[in-house]
Tab-separated table of C-alpha atoms in Angstrom:
chain	number	residue	atom	x	y	z
A	195	MET	CA	105.148	84.871	71.542
A	196	GLN	CA	107.893	84.143	74.051
A	197	PRO	CA	110.997	86.378	73.935
A	198	LYS	CA	114.152	84.903	72.491
A	199	THR	CA	116.663	83.322	74.819
A	200	THR	CA	120.170	84.768	74.472
A	201	ILE	CA	123.188	82.537	75.055
A	202	LEU	CA	126.734	83.862	75.001
A	203	VAL	CA	129.705	81.558	74.301
A	204	ILE	CA	133.161	82.868	75.215
A	205	ASP	CA	135.940	80.620	73.898
A	206	ASP	CA	139.154	81.141	71.933
A	207	GLU	CA	138.577	78.006	69.805
A	208	GLU	CA	136.594	78.714	66.661
A	209	VAL	CA	135.410	75.119	66.406
A	210	VAL	CA	133.778	75.387	69.835
A	211	LEU	CA	132.035	78.643	68.918
A	212	ASP	CA	130.758	77.164	65.646
A	213	SER	CA	129.588	73.882	67.170
A	214	CYS	CA	127.750	75.616	70.041
A	215	THR	CA	126.034	77.927	67.550
A	216	GLN	CA	124.951	75.029	65.306
A	217	VAL	CA	123.595	72.978	68.226
A	218	LEU	CA	121.852	75.743	70.191
A	219	ALA	CA	120.717	78.410	67.698
A	220	GLY	CA	117.076	78.324	66.678
A	221	PRO	CA	113.886	80.358	66.315
A	222	GLN	CA	113.670	80.934	70.067
A	223	CYS	CA	117.384	81.006	70.860
A	224	ARG	CA	119.981	83.560	69.814
A	225	VAL	CA	123.630	82.530	70.199
A	226	LEU	CA	126.341	85.190	70.474
A	227	THR	CA	130.048	84.367	70.428
A	228	ALA	CA	133.246	86.014	71.627
A	229	SER	CA	136.790	84.732	71.038
A	230	ASN	CA	138.336	86.459	74.046
A	231	GLY	CA	137.431	87.651	77.537
A	232	ALA	CA	137.347	91.364	76.733
A	233	ASP	CA	134.834	90.931	73.892
A	234	GLY	CA	132.838	88.566	76.077
A	235	LEU	CA	132.530	91.102	78.892
A	236	ARG	CA	131.431	93.756	76.386
A	237	LEU	CA	128.664	91.452	75.108
A	238	VAL	CA	127.612	90.625	78.666
A	239	GLN	CA	126.871	94.308	79.225
A	240	GLU	CA	125.377	95.011	75.791
A	241	ALA	CA	123.296	91.879	75.158
A	242	GLN	CA	122.279	90.966	78.730
A	243	PRO	CA	122.415	87.200	77.992
A	244	ASP	CA	120.411	84.609	79.905
A	245	LEU	CA	123.260	82.084	79.964
A	246	VAL	CA	127.029	82.236	79.417
A	247	PHE	CA	129.383	79.437	78.438
A	248	LEU	CA	132.908	80.421	79.452
A	249	ASP	CA	136.235	78.791	78.587
A	250	LEU	CA	138.668	78.807	81.497
A	251	LYS	CA	141.911	78.871	79.477
A	252	MET	CA	142.116	81.787	77.016
A	253	PRO	CA	144.803	84.242	75.978
A	254	GLY	CA	144.568	87.671	77.585
A	255	LEU	CA	141.924	87.643	80.313
A	256	SER	CA	141.630	84.145	81.759
A	257	GLY	CA	138.277	82.496	82.292
A	258	PHE	CA	138.607	82.953	86.046
A	259	GLU	CA	139.202	86.691	85.618
A	260	VAL	CA	136.192	86.980	83.311
A	261	LEU	CA	134.075	85.019	85.806
A	262	ASP	CA	135.069	87.408	88.612
A	263	ARG	CA	134.095	90.434	86.507
A	264	ILE	CA	130.786	88.871	85.465
A	265	ARG	CA	129.946	88.293	89.114
A	266	THR	CA	130.569	92.000	89.709
A	267	LEU	CA	128.627	93.192	86.653
A	268	GLN	CA	125.686	90.780	86.887
A	269	PRO	CA	125.690	88.702	90.087
A	270	LEU	CA	122.619	86.692	89.027
A	271	LEU	CA	123.907	85.719	85.548
A	272	VAL	CA	124.177	81.950	85.086
A	273	VAL	CA	127.673	80.915	83.939
A	274	ILE	CA	128.711	77.407	82.832
A	275	VAL	CA	132.437	76.794	82.591
A	276	ILE	CA	133.826	74.798	79.657
A	277	THR	CA	137.441	73.787	79.449
A	278	GLY	CA	139.810	71.368	77.792
A	279	TYR	CA	141.871	70.697	80.904
A	280	ALA	CA	139.090	69.549	83.162
A	281	THR	CA	140.248	68.693	86.649
A	282	VAL	CA	138.439	68.419	89.936
A	283	SER	CA	140.405	71.349	91.361
A	284	SER	CA	139.540	73.700	88.482
A	285	ALA	CA	135.883	72.670	88.661
A	286	VAL	CA	135.751	73.306	92.400
A	287	GLU	CA	137.516	76.654	92.028
A	288	ALA	CA	135.110	77.750	89.289
A	289	MET	CA	132.092	76.764	91.388
A	290	LYS	CA	133.495	78.688	94.356
A	291	LYS	CA	133.746	81.757	92.160
A	292	GLY	CA	130.077	81.478	91.208
A	293	ALA	CA	129.897	79.178	88.183
A	294	PHE	CA	126.647	77.213	87.981
A	295	ASP	CA	128.059	74.089	86.360
A	296	PHE	CA	131.077	72.601	84.616
A	297	LEU	CA	131.315	71.044	81.142
A	298	PRO	CA	134.606	69.387	80.072
A	299	LYS	CA	135.773	69.233	76.471
A	300	PRO	CA	135.131	67.345	74.305
A	301	PHE	CA	131.354	67.217	74.750
A	302	THR	CA	128.574	65.794	72.622
A	303	PRO	CA	125.647	67.825	71.231
A	304	GLU	CA	123.308	66.027	73.646
A	305	GLU	CA	125.534	66.877	76.628
A	306	LEU	CA	125.530	70.520	75.520
A	307	ARG	CA	121.747	70.578	75.121
A	308	LEU	CA	121.229	68.918	78.503
A	309	ILE	CA	123.433	71.326	80.448
A	310	THR	CA	121.920	74.262	78.541
A	311	ARG	CA	118.405	73.236	79.590
A	312	ARG	CA	119.568	72.952	83.189
A	313	GLY	CA	121.285	76.333	83.038
A	314	LEU	CA	118.261	78.082	81.520
A	315	GLU	CA	115.947	76.495	84.093
A	316	HIS	CA	118.243	77.744	86.836
A	317	HIS	CA	118.190	81.193	85.213
A	318	ARG	CA	114.392	81.128	85.219
A	319	LEU	CA	114.298	80.162	88.887
A	320	VAL	CA	116.856	82.830	89.835
A	321	GLN	CA	114.894	85.527	87.995
A	322	GLU	CA	111.631	84.346	89.543
A	323	ALA	CA	113.168	84.464	93.015
A	324	ALA	CA	114.468	87.983	92.369
A	325	ARG	CA	111.028	89.064	91.135
A	326	LEU	CA	109.359	87.634	94.228
A	327	ARG	CA	111.853	89.435	96.473
A	328	ARG	CA	111.073	92.715	94.695
A	329	GLU	CA	107.332	92.107	95.020
A	330	LYS	CA	107.727	91.244	98.692
A	331	GLU	CA	109.649	94.459	99.298
A	332	MET	CA	107.019	96.504	97.439
A	333	LEU	CA	104.257	94.781	99.403
A	334	ARG	CA	106.080	95.522	102.648
A	335	GLU	CA	106.470	99.192	101.763
A	336	ASN	CA	102.894	99.537	100.464
A	337	PHE	CA	101.450	97.698	103.458
A	338	ALA	CA	103.329	99.933	105.864
A	339	ALA	CA	102.062	103.023	104.023
A	340	ILE	CA	98.459	101.763	104.019
A	341	VAL	CA	98.555	100.838	107.700
A	342	SER	CA	100.137	104.144	108.654
A	343	HIS	CA	97.989	106.519	106.610
A	344	GLU	CA	94.702	104.659	106.122
A	345	LEU	CA	94.380	103.088	109.569
A	346	LYS	CA	96.645	104.704	112.131
A	347	SER	CA	95.846	108.336	111.364
A	348	PRO	CA	92.030	107.998	111.408
A	349	LEU	CA	92.117	105.900	114.597
A	350	ALA	CA	94.384	108.411	116.302
A	351	ALA	CA	91.950	111.180	115.356
A	352	ILE	CA	89.012	109.179	116.722
A	353	GLN	CA	90.956	108.576	119.924
A	354	GLN	CA	91.710	112.262	120.424
A	355	ASN	CA	88.097	113.254	119.743
A	356	LEU	CA	86.843	110.603	122.152
A	357	TYR	CA	89.119	111.916	124.909
A	358	ALA	CA	87.950	115.479	124.233
A	359	LEU	CA	84.285	114.457	124.162
A	360	THR	CA	84.418	112.506	127.423
A	361	ALA	CA	86.198	115.408	129.119
A	362	GLN	CA	83.514	117.855	127.984
A	363	LEU	CA	80.659	115.557	129.069
A	364	GLU	CA	82.286	114.382	132.311
A	365	ASP	CA	79.553	115.831	134.538
A	366	LYS	CA	76.692	114.724	132.276
A	367	LEU	CA	77.535	111.054	131.618
A	368	THR	CA	75.982	108.338	133.717
A	369	GLU	CA	78.190	105.634	135.217
A	370	PRO	CA	77.229	103.054	132.546
A	371	GLN	CA	78.016	105.638	129.845
A	372	LYS	CA	81.388	106.383	131.447
A	373	GLU	CA	82.177	102.660	131.516
A	374	LEU	CA	81.225	102.409	127.849
A	375	CYS	CA	83.536	105.306	126.970
A	376	GLN	CA	86.345	103.681	128.946
A	377	ARG	CA	85.884	100.434	127.028
A	378	LEU	CA	85.993	102.383	123.759
A	379	LYS	CA	89.264	104.022	124.850
A	380	MET	CA	90.752	100.629	125.714
A	381	ARG	CA	89.763	99.113	122.360
A	382	LEU	CA	91.221	102.081	120.480
A	383	ASP	CA	94.435	101.791	122.498
A	384	ASP	CA	94.621	98.093	121.628
A	385	LEU	CA	94.115	98.786	117.918
A	386	LEU	CA	96.787	101.491	117.871
A	387	LYS	CA	99.219	99.197	119.694
A	388	LEU	CA	98.530	96.461	117.130
A	389	ILE	CA	99.123	98.884	114.249
A	390	HIS	CA	102.367	100.036	115.890
A	391	SER	CA	103.476	96.380	116.115
A	392	TRP	CA	102.619	95.821	112.447
A	393	LEU	CA	104.610	98.863	111.422
A	394	ARG	CA	107.540	97.824	113.603
A	395	ILE	CA	107.722	94.316	112.188
A	396	MET	CA	107.520	95.656	108.619
A	397	SER	CA	110.237	98.225	109.298
A	398	VAL	CA	112.927	95.760	110.391
A	399	ASP	CA	115.092	95.990	107.267
A	400	PRO	CA	118.356	94.051	107.837
A	401	ASP	CA	120.328	96.058	105.267
A	402	LYS	CA	119.280	99.437	106.662
A	403	LEU	CA	119.795	98.225	110.220
A	404	LYS	CA	123.372	97.160	109.445
A	405	GLU	CA	124.193	100.718	108.362
A	406	THR	CA	123.870	101.796	112.015
A	407	PHE	CA	126.107	99.058	113.442
A	408	LYS	CA	128.943	99.943	115.799
A	409	PRO	CA	130.570	98.240	118.822
A	410	VAL	CA	127.926	97.843	121.541
A	411	SER	CA	128.334	96.864	125.186
A	412	LEU	CA	125.631	94.396	126.194
A	413	ALA	CA	126.071	95.540	129.792
A	414	GLY	CA	124.636	98.898	128.697
A	415	VAL	CA	121.834	97.139	126.810
A	416	VAL	CA	120.905	95.215	129.963
A	417	ALA	CA	120.854	98.385	132.067
A	418	LYS	CA	118.551	100.207	129.636
A	419	ALA	CA	116.201	97.242	129.269
A	420	LEU	CA	115.917	96.841	133.039
A	421	GLU	CA	115.035	100.493	133.420
A	422	SER	CA	112.174	100.011	130.979
A	423	VAL	CA	110.803	96.748	132.410
A	424	GLN	CA	111.312	97.307	136.158
A	425	PRO	CA	107.929	99.055	136.799
A	426	HIS	CA	106.117	96.108	135.173
A	427	ALA	CA	108.059	93.668	137.371
A	428	THR	CA	107.444	95.713	140.522
A	429	ARG	CA	103.674	95.603	139.992
A	430	LYS	CA	103.835	91.777	140.029
A	431	ALA	CA	106.378	91.632	142.875
A	432	ILE	CA	108.874	89.928	140.554
A	433	THR	CA	112.608	90.218	141.222
A	434	ILE	CA	114.905	90.689	138.215
A	435	GLU	CA	118.430	89.446	138.822
A	436	THR	CA	121.223	90.248	136.365
A	437	VAL	CA	124.564	88.493	136.080
A	438	VAL	CA	126.904	90.122	133.541
A	439	ALA	CA	130.342	88.573	133.122
A	440	PRO	CA	133.391	90.779	133.742
A	441	GLU	CA	135.612	91.711	130.788
A	442	LEU	CA	132.642	91.248	128.444
A	443	PRO	CA	133.540	91.771	124.747
A	444	THR	CA	131.448	94.122	122.653
A	445	VAL	CA	129.200	93.033	119.799
A	446	GLN	CA	128.767	94.758	116.450
A	447	GLY	CA	125.238	96.078	116.253
A	448	ASP	CA	122.574	98.683	116.879
A	449	GLU	CA	122.134	99.402	120.591
A	450	GLY	CA	118.523	100.538	120.307
A	451	SER	CA	117.416	97.414	118.437
A	452	LEU	CA	119.270	95.070	120.788
A	453	THR	CA	117.681	96.842	123.754
A	454	GLU	CA	114.282	96.308	122.114
A	455	VAL	CA	115.015	92.572	121.870
A	456	LEU	CA	115.896	92.325	125.565
A	457	VAL	CA	112.877	94.446	126.566
A	458	ASN	CA	110.627	92.074	124.581
A	459	LEU	CA	112.142	89.031	126.277
A	460	LEU	CA	111.974	90.577	129.750
A	461	ASN	CA	108.402	91.769	129.296
A	462	ASN	CA	107.393	88.256	128.251
A	463	ALA	CA	109.281	86.752	131.189
A	464	VAL	CA	107.487	89.044	133.649
A	465	LYS	CA	104.137	88.592	131.903
A	466	TYR	CA	104.284	84.781	132.058
A	467	SER	CA	105.854	84.547	135.536
A	468	TYR	CA	103.963	83.867	138.733
A	469	PRO	CA	103.769	86.745	141.240
A	470	ASN	CA	106.600	86.873	143.791
A	471	SER	CA	108.913	84.857	141.541
A	472	GLN	CA	112.274	85.686	139.919
A	473	VAL	CA	113.573	86.427	136.415
A	474	THR	CA	117.283	86.073	135.712
A	475	VAL	CA	119.271	87.800	132.948
A	476	THR	CA	122.695	86.280	132.231
A	477	VAL	CA	125.268	87.678	129.794
A	478	GLN	CA	128.502	85.792	129.196
A	479	PRO	CA	131.074	85.231	126.433
A	480	GLN	CA	131.289	81.890	124.646
A	481	ASN	CA	134.177	81.491	122.192
A	482	SER	CA	133.577	84.061	119.404
A	483	HIS	CA	130.055	84.921	120.591
A	484	VAL	CA	128.252	86.510	123.508
A	485	LEU	CA	125.233	84.761	125.016
A	486	MET	CA	122.380	86.740	126.549
A	487	ALA	CA	119.804	84.588	128.346
A	488	VAL	CA	116.510	85.444	130.048
A	489	GLN	CA	115.146	82.783	132.399
A	490	ASP	CA	111.781	82.830	134.130
A	491	ARG	CA	110.016	80.404	136.433
A	492	GLY	CA	106.563	80.898	135.015
A	493	VAL	CA	103.881	78.975	133.165
A	494	GLY	CA	106.213	77.609	130.476
A	495	ILE	CA	105.447	76.783	126.844
A	496	ALA	CA	103.778	73.683	125.449
A	497	PRO	CA	106.146	71.508	123.325
A	498	GLU	CA	103.856	71.752	120.296
A	499	ASP	CA	104.085	75.566	120.416
A	500	LEU	CA	107.899	75.781	120.490
A	501	PRO	CA	108.579	75.283	116.717
A	502	HIS	CA	106.243	78.162	115.819
A	503	LEU	CA	107.034	80.591	118.615
A	504	PHE	CA	109.114	83.039	116.542
A	505	GLN	CA	106.584	83.289	113.710
A	506	ASP	CA	104.288	86.284	113.218
A	507	PHE	CA	101.090	86.393	115.320
A	508	VAL	CA	101.942	83.239	117.287
A	509	ARG	CA	101.270	83.058	121.036
A	510	GLY	CA	101.719	80.135	123.381
A	511	ARG	CA	98.622	78.312	124.565
A	512	ALA	CA	99.482	78.731	128.240
A	513	GLN	CA	98.301	82.271	128.954
A	514	PRO	CA	98.172	83.664	132.507
A	515	GLU	CA	95.146	85.730	133.419
A	516	GLY	CA	95.318	89.244	131.976
A	517	ALA	CA	98.174	88.492	129.544
A	518	GLY	CA	97.693	90.512	126.370
A	519	GLY	CA	99.660	90.884	123.166
A	520	TYR	CA	99.490	89.933	119.507
A	521	GLY	CA	102.330	87.449	119.096
A	522	LEU	CA	104.642	89.884	117.293
A	523	GLY	CA	107.304	90.667	119.901
A	524	LEU	CA	109.280	87.449	119.404
A	525	ALA	CA	108.962	87.683	115.618
A	526	ILE	CA	110.394	91.209	115.713
A	527	SER	CA	113.163	90.040	118.052
A	528	ARG	CA	114.078	87.180	115.712
A	529	ARG	CA	114.377	89.539	112.746
A	530	ILE	CA	116.580	91.933	114.717
A	531	VAL	CA	118.845	89.179	116.049
A	532	GLU	CA	119.244	87.584	112.615
A	533	ALA	CA	120.104	90.986	111.134
A	534	HIS	CA	122.976	91.033	113.660
A	535	GLY	CA	124.200	87.653	112.424
A	536	GLY	CA	122.964	85.957	115.585
A	537	THR	CA	120.422	83.376	116.650
A	538	ILE	CA	117.615	83.229	119.211
A	539	ALA	CA	116.380	80.003	120.799
A	540	VAL	CA	114.090	78.861	123.587
A	541	GLU	CA	113.963	75.995	126.050
A	542	SER	CA	110.850	75.484	128.146
A	543	GLN	CA	108.939	73.102	130.360
A	544	PRO	CA	105.250	73.652	131.047
A	545	GLY	CA	104.726	74.754	134.611
A	546	LYS	CA	108.446	75.268	135.278
A	547	GLY	CA	109.393	78.253	133.109
A	548	SER	CA	111.319	79.199	129.986
A	549	THR	CA	114.800	80.316	128.986
A	550	PHE	CA	115.327	82.458	125.883
A	551	THR	CA	118.931	82.663	124.663
A	552	VAL	CA	120.284	85.219	122.169
A	553	ARG	CA	123.664	84.373	120.613
A	554	LEU	CA	125.533	87.281	118.995
A	555	PRO	CA	128.957	87.348	117.297
A	556	VAL	CA	131.700	89.339	119.006
A	557	ALA	CA	132.638	92.605	117.270
A	558	PRO	CA	135.792	92.225	115.125
A	559	ALA	CA	138.987	93.474	116.758
A	560	THR	CA	136.971	94.244	119.851
A	561	SER	CA	138.405	95.473	123.088
A	562	ALA	CA	136.980	94.111	126.288
A	563	SER	CA	134.280	96.197	127.839
A	564	GLY	CA	134.176	95.205	131.471
A	565	SER	CA	131.277	95.117	133.784
A	566	ASN	CA	131.272	93.642	137.238
A	567	PRO	CA	128.761	90.921	138.017
A	568	GLN	CA	125.765	92.582	139.525
A	569	THR	CA	122.410	91.838	141.027
A	570	GLN	CA	119.590	94.294	140.621
A	571	VAL	CA	116.196	94.178	142.247
């Protein structure tokens, strides 16, 4: 048996309360009424209704005040505004404050039933979406725990034992056996790196990340990222040039996460560049945002790959020899950038290279944080 639906009608006109009760009440629908805003708010908390009809013009607390408080008490509660002085401006204002729909007086029983069905369907969809979000969060947390404890720990133990065993048997192993052990080490390293990437992508929680936000200088982010990527570039004889605009405004964010984004982009740029080529990092203000671009002159990305590039486990088809990875770096970067209220985009031509651009909002009431244009090799 399905649970009863609860509908609350808040209106100072007794005829409206009676007519709504007569039209809507039934075996599967309970109708509660309140003649003023204060009683209505009390019933919202006590009865936890699925749908609220709310008159805008009442003595005491107005309908707009009640709507504001409902949004605070129960942000997901579906509210339909009813009023006898229906105007476009009042309808728009009510919708801006979170009302689902608008029903002017006088209304027919069929109009009331129709808007009630729509409101209850919206309530069902809202609750289903909230349930799915909760399940997704639980899955994320459980998956991270399973990966960490059931996979990472045993593999790390195997890795340590393998290193100890090969050290002890160093003088007894034949060359083919040593090569086999080396391949085992490499495969274990790859698996542990993959698990680390899984855990990292599951741990990017926008709400928790925002708790660490403070004004960040992107000039400092560039310097730290270059320090990390430079050895990789040196091995391929790739020059990294940086051009950071002077008087660069700060952005509101987490320095470590933004550095991770730039390291991911630079590592990809070096990985997919031809030896003896150049990668350019440009940081410049643009209106109320700061743009950070990484340009390479490498293999480029096929047009059919571009729409999917920031999804999990997606890698471009054009892969230079020896390029590894699991297609998670750009997905992690996208999550981090979006948590900062920014965007990340790519432009590319096969055989000519790619440019990744991160667009971040300037920190509010920021003071300029200067950095002279520089070139680093």
